[in-house]
mmCIF file of C-alpha atoms and ligand atoms in Angstrom:
data_model
loop_
_atom_site.group_PDB
_atom_site.id
_atom_site.type_symbol
_atom_site.label_atom_id
_atom_site.label_comp_id
_atom_site.label_asym_id
_atom_site.label_seq_id
_atom_site.Cartn_x
_atom_site.Cartn_y
_atom_site.Cartn_z
ATOM 1 C CA MET G 1 0.000 0.000 0.000
ATOM 2 C CA LYS G 2 1.733 3.111 -1.246
ATOM 3 C CA LEU G 3 -0.142 6.287 -0.512
ATOM 4 C CA VAL G 4 0.587 9.928 -1.181
ATOM 5 C CA ILE G 5 -1.189 12.792 0.564
ATOM 6 C CA PHE G 6 -1.575 16.312 -0.817
ATOM 7 C CA GLY G 7 -3.254 19.175 1.004
ATOM 8 C CA PRO G 8 -2.953 22.926 1.328
ATOM 9 C CA PRO G 9 -1.407 24.430 4.459
ATOM 10 C CA SER G 10 -3.754 24.439 7.475
ATOM 11 C CA ALA G 11 -6.103 21.896 5.876
ATOM 12 C CA GLY G 12 -5.235 19.322 8.524
ATOM 13 C CA LYS G 13 -2.995 17.200 6.316
ATOM 14 C CA GLY G 14 -0.632 16.335 9.160
ATOM 15 C CA THR G 15 -3.442 15.093 11.384
ATOM 16 C CA GLN G 16 -4.940 12.993 8.595
ATOM 17 C CA ALA G 17 -1.559 11.530 7.704
ATOM 18 C CA GLN G 18 -1.052 10.475 11.315
ATOM 19 C CA LYS G 19 -4.467 8.846 11.474
ATOM 20 C CA LEU G 20 -3.904 6.952 8.215
ATOM 21 C CA SER G 21 -0.506 5.776 9.348
ATOM 22 C CA GLN G 22 -2.007 4.439 12.569
ATOM 23 C CA LYS G 23 -5.014 2.786 10.986
ATOM 24 C CA TYR G 24 -3.110 0.961 8.280
ATOM 25 C CA GLY G 25 0.082 0.333 10.211
ATOM 26 C CA ILE G 26 2.282 1.981 7.628
ATOM 27 C CA PRO G 27 4.909 4.616 8.401
ATOM 28 C CA GLN G 28 4.341 8.215 7.490
ATOM 29 C CA VAL G 29 7.322 9.271 5.410
ATOM 30 C CA SER G 30 7.642 13.027 5.548
ATOM 31 C CA THR G 31 10.296 14.904 3.624
ATOM 32 C CA GLY G 32 10.531 17.515 6.363
ATOM 33 C CA ASP G 33 11.168 14.912 9.070
ATOM 34 C CA LEU G 34 13.712 13.081 6.918
ATOM 35 C CA LEU G 35 15.620 16.266 6.228
ATOM 36 C CA ARG G 36 15.735 17.202 9.899
ATOM 37 C CA LYS G 37 16.777 13.695 10.882
ATOM 38 C CA ALA G 38 19.506 13.440 8.242
ATOM 39 C CA VAL G 39 20.911 16.760 9.368
ATOM 40 C CA ALA G 40 20.790 15.781 13.044
ATOM 41 C CA GLU G 41 22.513 12.436 12.381
ATOM 42 C CA LYS G 42 25.189 14.107 10.249
ATOM 43 C CA THR G 43 25.106 11.373 7.604
ATOM 44 C CA PRO G 44 27.002 12.250 4.394
ATOM 45 C CA LEU G 45 23.649 12.878 2.744
ATOM 46 C CA GLY G 46 22.525 14.848 5.783
ATOM 47 C CA LEU G 47 25.537 17.124 5.660
ATOM 48 C CA LYS G 48 24.880 17.809 2.010
ATOM 49 C CA VAL G 49 21.263 18.579 2.791
ATOM 50 C CA LYS G 50 22.356 20.887 5.585
ATOM 51 C CA SER G 51 24.441 22.980 3.235
ATOM 52 C CA TYR G 52 21.288 23.606 1.200
ATOM 53 C CA LEU G 53 19.057 24.253 4.164
ATOM 54 C CA ASP G 54 21.590 26.741 5.497
ATOM 55 C CA GLN G 55 21.094 28.684 2.290
ATOM 56 C CA GLY G 56 17.350 28.531 2.796
ATOM 57 C CA ARG G 57 16.878 25.989 0.024
ATOM 58 C CA LEU G 58 15.349 22.538 0.080
ATOM 59 C CA GLY G 59 17.997 20.932 -2.067
ATOM 60 C CA PRO G 60 17.836 19.514 -5.577
ATOM 61 C CA ASP G 61 15.370 16.805 -6.513
ATOM 62 C CA ASP G 62 17.940 14.030 -6.768
ATOM 63 C CA LEU G 63 19.024 14.611 -3.190
ATOM 64 C CA ILE G 64 15.475 14.541 -1.861
ATOM 65 C CA VAL G 65 14.672 11.453 -3.924
ATOM 66 C CA LYS G 66 17.735 9.719 -2.513
ATOM 67 C CA LEU G 67 16.578 10.441 1.017
ATOM 68 C CA ILE G 68 13.137 9.047 0.255
ATOM 69 C CA GLN G 69 14.621 6.004 -1.460
ATOM 70 C CA GLU G 70 16.773 5.241 1.564
ATOM 71 C CA ARG G 71 13.827 5.597 3.887
ATOM 72 C CA VAL G 72 11.344 3.428 1.978
ATOM 73 C CA SER G 73 13.855 0.613 1.605
ATOM 74 C CA LYS G 74 13.813 0.143 5.398
ATOM 75 C CA PRO G 75 12.026 -3.003 6.671
ATOM 76 C CA ASP G 76 9.140 -1.088 8.276
ATOM 77 C CA CYS G 77 8.093 0.095 4.810
ATOM 78 C CA LYS G 78 7.633 -3.462 3.490
ATOM 79 C CA LYS G 79 3.869 -3.294 3.939
ATOM 80 C CA GLY G 80 3.765 0.145 2.419
ATOM 81 C CA TYR G 81 4.070 3.768 3.393
ATOM 82 C CA LEU G 82 2.421 7.137 3.247
ATOM 83 C CA LEU G 83 4.339 9.922 1.535
ATOM 84 C CA ASP G 84 3.770 13.350 3.018
ATOM 85 C CA GLY G 85 5.444 16.400 1.477
ATOM 86 C CA PHE G 86 6.787 14.324 -1.389
ATOM 87 C CA PRO G 87 6.778 14.558 -4.365
ATOM 88 C CA ARG G 88 6.844 18.339 -4.436
ATOM 89 C CA THR G 89 8.003 18.867 -8.014
ATOM 90 C CA ILE G 90 7.329 17.152 -11.325
ATOM 91 C CA GLY G 91 10.967 16.100 -11.342
ATOM 92 C CA GLN G 92 10.467 14.307 -8.038
ATOM 93 C CA ALA G 93 7.215 12.735 -9.242
ATOM 94 C CA LYS G 94 8.954 11.316 -12.301
ATOM 95 C CA GLU G 95 11.740 9.893 -10.156
ATOM 96 C CA LEU G 96 9.120 8.334 -7.916
ATOM 97 C CA ASP G 97 7.427 6.810 -10.989
ATOM 98 C CA LYS G 98 10.718 5.126 -11.846
ATOM 99 C CA MET G 99 11.052 3.836 -8.308
ATOM 100 C CA THR G 100 7.546 2.489 -7.804
ATOM 101 C CA GLU G 101 3.893 2.801 -8.716
ATOM 102 C CA VAL G 102 1.875 4.550 -6.029
ATOM 103 C CA ASP G 103 -1.640 3.239 -5.387
ATOM 104 C CA VAL G 104 -3.425 6.505 -4.847
ATOM 105 C CA VAL G 105 -2.891 10.188 -4.191
ATOM 106 C CA LEU G 106 -5.285 11.499 -1.548
ATOM 107 C CA ASN G 107 -5.812 15.090 -2.599
ATOM 108 C CA ILE G 108 -7.418 17.230 0.105
ATOM 109 C CA VAL G 109 -9.415 19.956 -1.587
ATOM 110 C CA VAL G 110 -10.707 22.927 0.414
ATOM 111 C CA ASP G 111 -11.975 26.257 -0.754
ATOM 112 C CA PHE G 112 -9.210 28.729 0.041
ATOM 113 C CA ASP G 113 -11.656 31.181 1.628
ATOM 114 C CA VAL G 114 -12.494 28.538 4.207
ATOM 115 C CA LEU G 115 -8.820 28.106 5.067
ATOM 116 C CA VAL G 116 -8.309 31.851 5.221
ATOM 117 C CA GLU G 117 -11.240 32.201 7.624
ATOM 118 C CA ARG G 118 -9.825 29.427 9.815
ATOM 119 C CA ALA G 119 -6.395 31.023 9.952
ATOM 120 C CA VAL G 120 -7.298 34.694 10.144
ATOM 121 C CA GLY G 121 -9.628 34.180 13.114
ATOM 122 C CA ARG G 122 -6.993 32.344 15.108
ATOM 123 C CA ARG G 123 -5.708 34.054 18.257
ATOM 124 C CA SER G 124 -2.747 32.756 20.198
ATOM 125 C CA CYS G 125 -1.504 33.355 23.693
ATOM 126 C CA PRO G 126 2.097 34.563 23.569
ATOM 127 C CA LYS G 127 2.699 33.355 27.130
ATOM 128 C CA CYS G 128 1.209 29.844 27.433
ATOM 129 C CA GLY G 129 0.644 28.956 23.773
ATOM 130 C CA ALA G 130 -3.110 28.402 24.040
ATOM 131 C CA VAL G 131 -4.921 28.824 20.723
ATOM 132 C CA TYR G 132 -8.442 30.207 20.203
ATOM 133 C CA HIS G 133 -10.581 31.170 17.264
ATOM 134 C CA ILE G 134 -12.775 34.265 17.339
ATOM 135 C CA LYS G 135 -15.608 32.377 15.658
ATOM 136 C CA PHE G 136 -15.136 28.658 16.273
ATOM 137 C CA ASN G 137 -13.544 28.647 19.720
ATOM 138 C CA PRO G 138 -13.776 32.113 21.257
ATOM 139 C CA PRO G 139 -12.253 32.860 24.682
ATOM 140 C CA ALA G 140 -14.743 33.787 27.406
ATOM 141 C CA ASN G 141 -13.192 37.217 27.699
ATOM 142 C CA LYS G 142 -12.513 38.840 24.364
ATOM 143 C CA ASP G 143 -8.770 39.106 23.617
ATOM 144 C CA THR G 144 -7.802 37.502 26.926
ATOM 145 C CA CYS G 145 -6.341 34.028 27.482
ATOM 146 C CA GLU G 146 -8.600 31.891 29.673
ATOM 147 C CA LYS G 147 -5.652 29.971 31.060
ATOM 148 C CA CYS G 148 -3.227 32.699 32.035
ATOM 149 C CA GLY G 149 -4.953 36.026 31.464
ATOM 150 C CA SER G 150 -2.467 37.284 28.878
ATOM 151 C CA ARG G 151 -3.580 39.404 25.985
ATOM 152 C CA LEU G 152 -4.102 37.262 22.864
ATOM 153 C CA VAL G 153 -2.384 38.104 19.604
ATOM 154 C CA GLN G 154 -2.753 37.218 15.968
ATOM 155 C CA ARG G 155 0.480 35.616 14.830
ATOM 156 C CA ASP G 156 2.092 37.011 11.684
ATOM 157 C CA ASP G 157 1.660 33.553 10.156
ATOM 158 C CA ASP G 158 -2.102 33.936 10.500
ATOM 159 C CA LYS G 159 -2.409 37.338 8.839
ATOM 160 C CA GLU G 160 -4.593 37.256 5.766
ATOM 161 C CA GLU G 161 -1.930 38.311 3.289
ATOM 162 C CA THR G 162 0.540 35.721 4.554
ATOM 163 C CA VAL G 163 -2.067 32.979 4.476
ATOM 164 C CA ARG G 164 -3.232 33.833 0.966
ATOM 165 C CA ASN G 165 0.324 33.967 -0.239
ATOM 166 C CA ARG G 166 1.091 30.550 1.245
ATOM 167 C CA LEU G 167 -1.993 29.109 -0.422
ATOM 168 C CA LYS G 168 -1.063 30.637 -3.757
ATOM 169 C CA VAL G 169 2.393 29.088 -3.585
ATOM 170 C CA TYR G 170 0.824 25.747 -2.720
ATOM 171 C CA ARG G 171 -1.553 25.922 -5.686
ATOM 172 C CA GLU G 172 1.214 26.821 -8.106
ATOM 173 C CA GLN G 173 3.421 24.069 -6.799
ATOM 174 C CA THR G 174 0.782 21.370 -6.617
ATOM 175 C CA ALA G 175 -1.356 21.969 -9.710
ATOM 176 C CA PRO G 176 1.093 20.306 -12.121
ATOM 177 C CA LEU G 177 1.499 17.378 -9.729
ATOM 178 C CA VAL G 178 -2.230 16.859 -9.437
ATOM 179 C CA GLU G 179 -2.469 16.917 -13.200
ATOM 180 C CA HIS G 180 0.377 14.404 -13.507
ATOM 181 C CA TYR G 181 -1.382 11.941 -11.231
ATOM 182 C CA ARG G 182 -4.849 12.631 -12.591
ATOM 183 C CA LYS G 183 -3.663 11.571 -16.034
ATOM 184 C CA LYS G 184 -2.512 8.334 -14.480
ATOM 185 C CA GLY G 185 -5.919 7.894 -12.794
ATOM 186 C CA LYS G 186 -4.369 8.041 -9.346
ATOM 187 C CA ILE G 187 -6.053 11.085 -7.845
ATOM 188 C CA ALA G 188 -8.784 10.751 -5.227
ATOM 189 C CA ASP G 189 -10.203 14.172 -4.349
ATOM 190 C CA ILE G 190 -11.117 14.470 -0.692
ATOM 191 C CA ASP G 191 -13.514 17.181 0.482
ATOM 192 C CA GLY G 192 -11.482 18.888 3.186
ATOM 193 C CA SER G 193 -14.120 21.397 4.235
ATOM 194 C CA LYS G 194 -15.631 18.926 6.719
ATOM 195 C CA GLY G 195 -14.474 18.056 10.214
ATOM 196 C CA ILE G 196 -11.462 15.846 10.936
ATOM 197 C CA ASP G 197 -13.475 12.638 11.283
ATOM 198 C CA ALA G 198 -15.563 13.198 8.153
ATOM 199 C CA VAL G 199 -12.447 13.880 6.116
ATOM 200 C CA PHE G 200 -10.774 10.780 7.483
ATOM 201 C CA GLU G 201 -13.819 8.668 6.677
ATOM 202 C CA GLN G 202 -13.596 9.679 3.010
ATOM 203 C CA MET G 203 -9.952 8.668 2.919
ATOM 204 C CA VAL G 204 -10.615 5.315 4.525
ATOM 205 C CA LYS G 205 -13.290 4.611 1.947
ATOM 206 C CA VAL G 206 -10.807 5.265 -0.844
ATOM 207 C CA VAL G 207 -8.017 3.225 0.705
ATOM 208 C CA ASP G 208 -10.275 0.296 1.631
ATOM 209 C CA GLY G 209 -11.569 0.357 -1.933
ATOM 210 C CA LEU G 210 -8.018 -0.206 -3.172
ATOM 211 C CA SER G 211 -7.576 -3.534 -1.429
ATOM 212 C CA ARG G 212 -10.896 -4.785 -2.772
ATOM 213 C CA SER G 213 -10.033 -4.098 -6.391
ATOM 214 C CA PRO G 214 -7.921 -6.829 -8.047
HETATM 215 ZN ZN1 ZN W 301 -2.227 31.985 28.021
#
C-alpha cells in the first residue's frame, strides 16, 4: 500500500496523515522529518542537505529522492508507506514513478476562503501557547487568554496576506502534480471542508476500496 497525501497548508494534512498511518500500520514518510533527521545524524547525505538548508533551500530533486529512497527501503516500509510532502516537483514525481507505482494520491481539496477564515480568526496566547478562534472557539473574555490572562495576539503567520500567499504558492506548486497523477488515474479528491473525522472517513473509503479491487 503506497499512498501519497496532498493538502494545502492548514487543511489538517498532518493530522490525517497520522491517522492513516495508525489505521493501516504503515509509516508516514515526511520529507521535512527526513531532512531534519539526516541533518541531526550528520550522515554524508545529511551534511549535504544541511548545506542547502543553510542557504534557505530545500535541495535539488535528486538529493530529496535519494533520502526518500533510503527511507522506503527500510524493513518497516515493506507493507507500504504514506508519503507526506513528497513529491513536491514534477521532477520528483517522475523519479518516484521510476522507483515504484503509487496506489493513490489522496488530494485534500478545500476552498481557500475557508482556510483563510480558519487562519485569520486564530488568536494565540504569547505566554502559554493556548490557541483560540474568534468564531469557532472564542475565549470567554474577548482578547484575553482563559488559562493565564495574557492578551491574545494574531500571529504574523495567520495574517490574511501571509495565508493567501502561502496558499497561492501551494496551488502553483501542486497543480502540475495533481495533473500528472490525474492523467494516471491516481487522484482521489477528498472534500477537506468537513471536520477531521468526516475527512478521514472519506480517505478510509478510498483506501479500503483499493484492497478490494484486483
Ligand atoms: Zn495563556
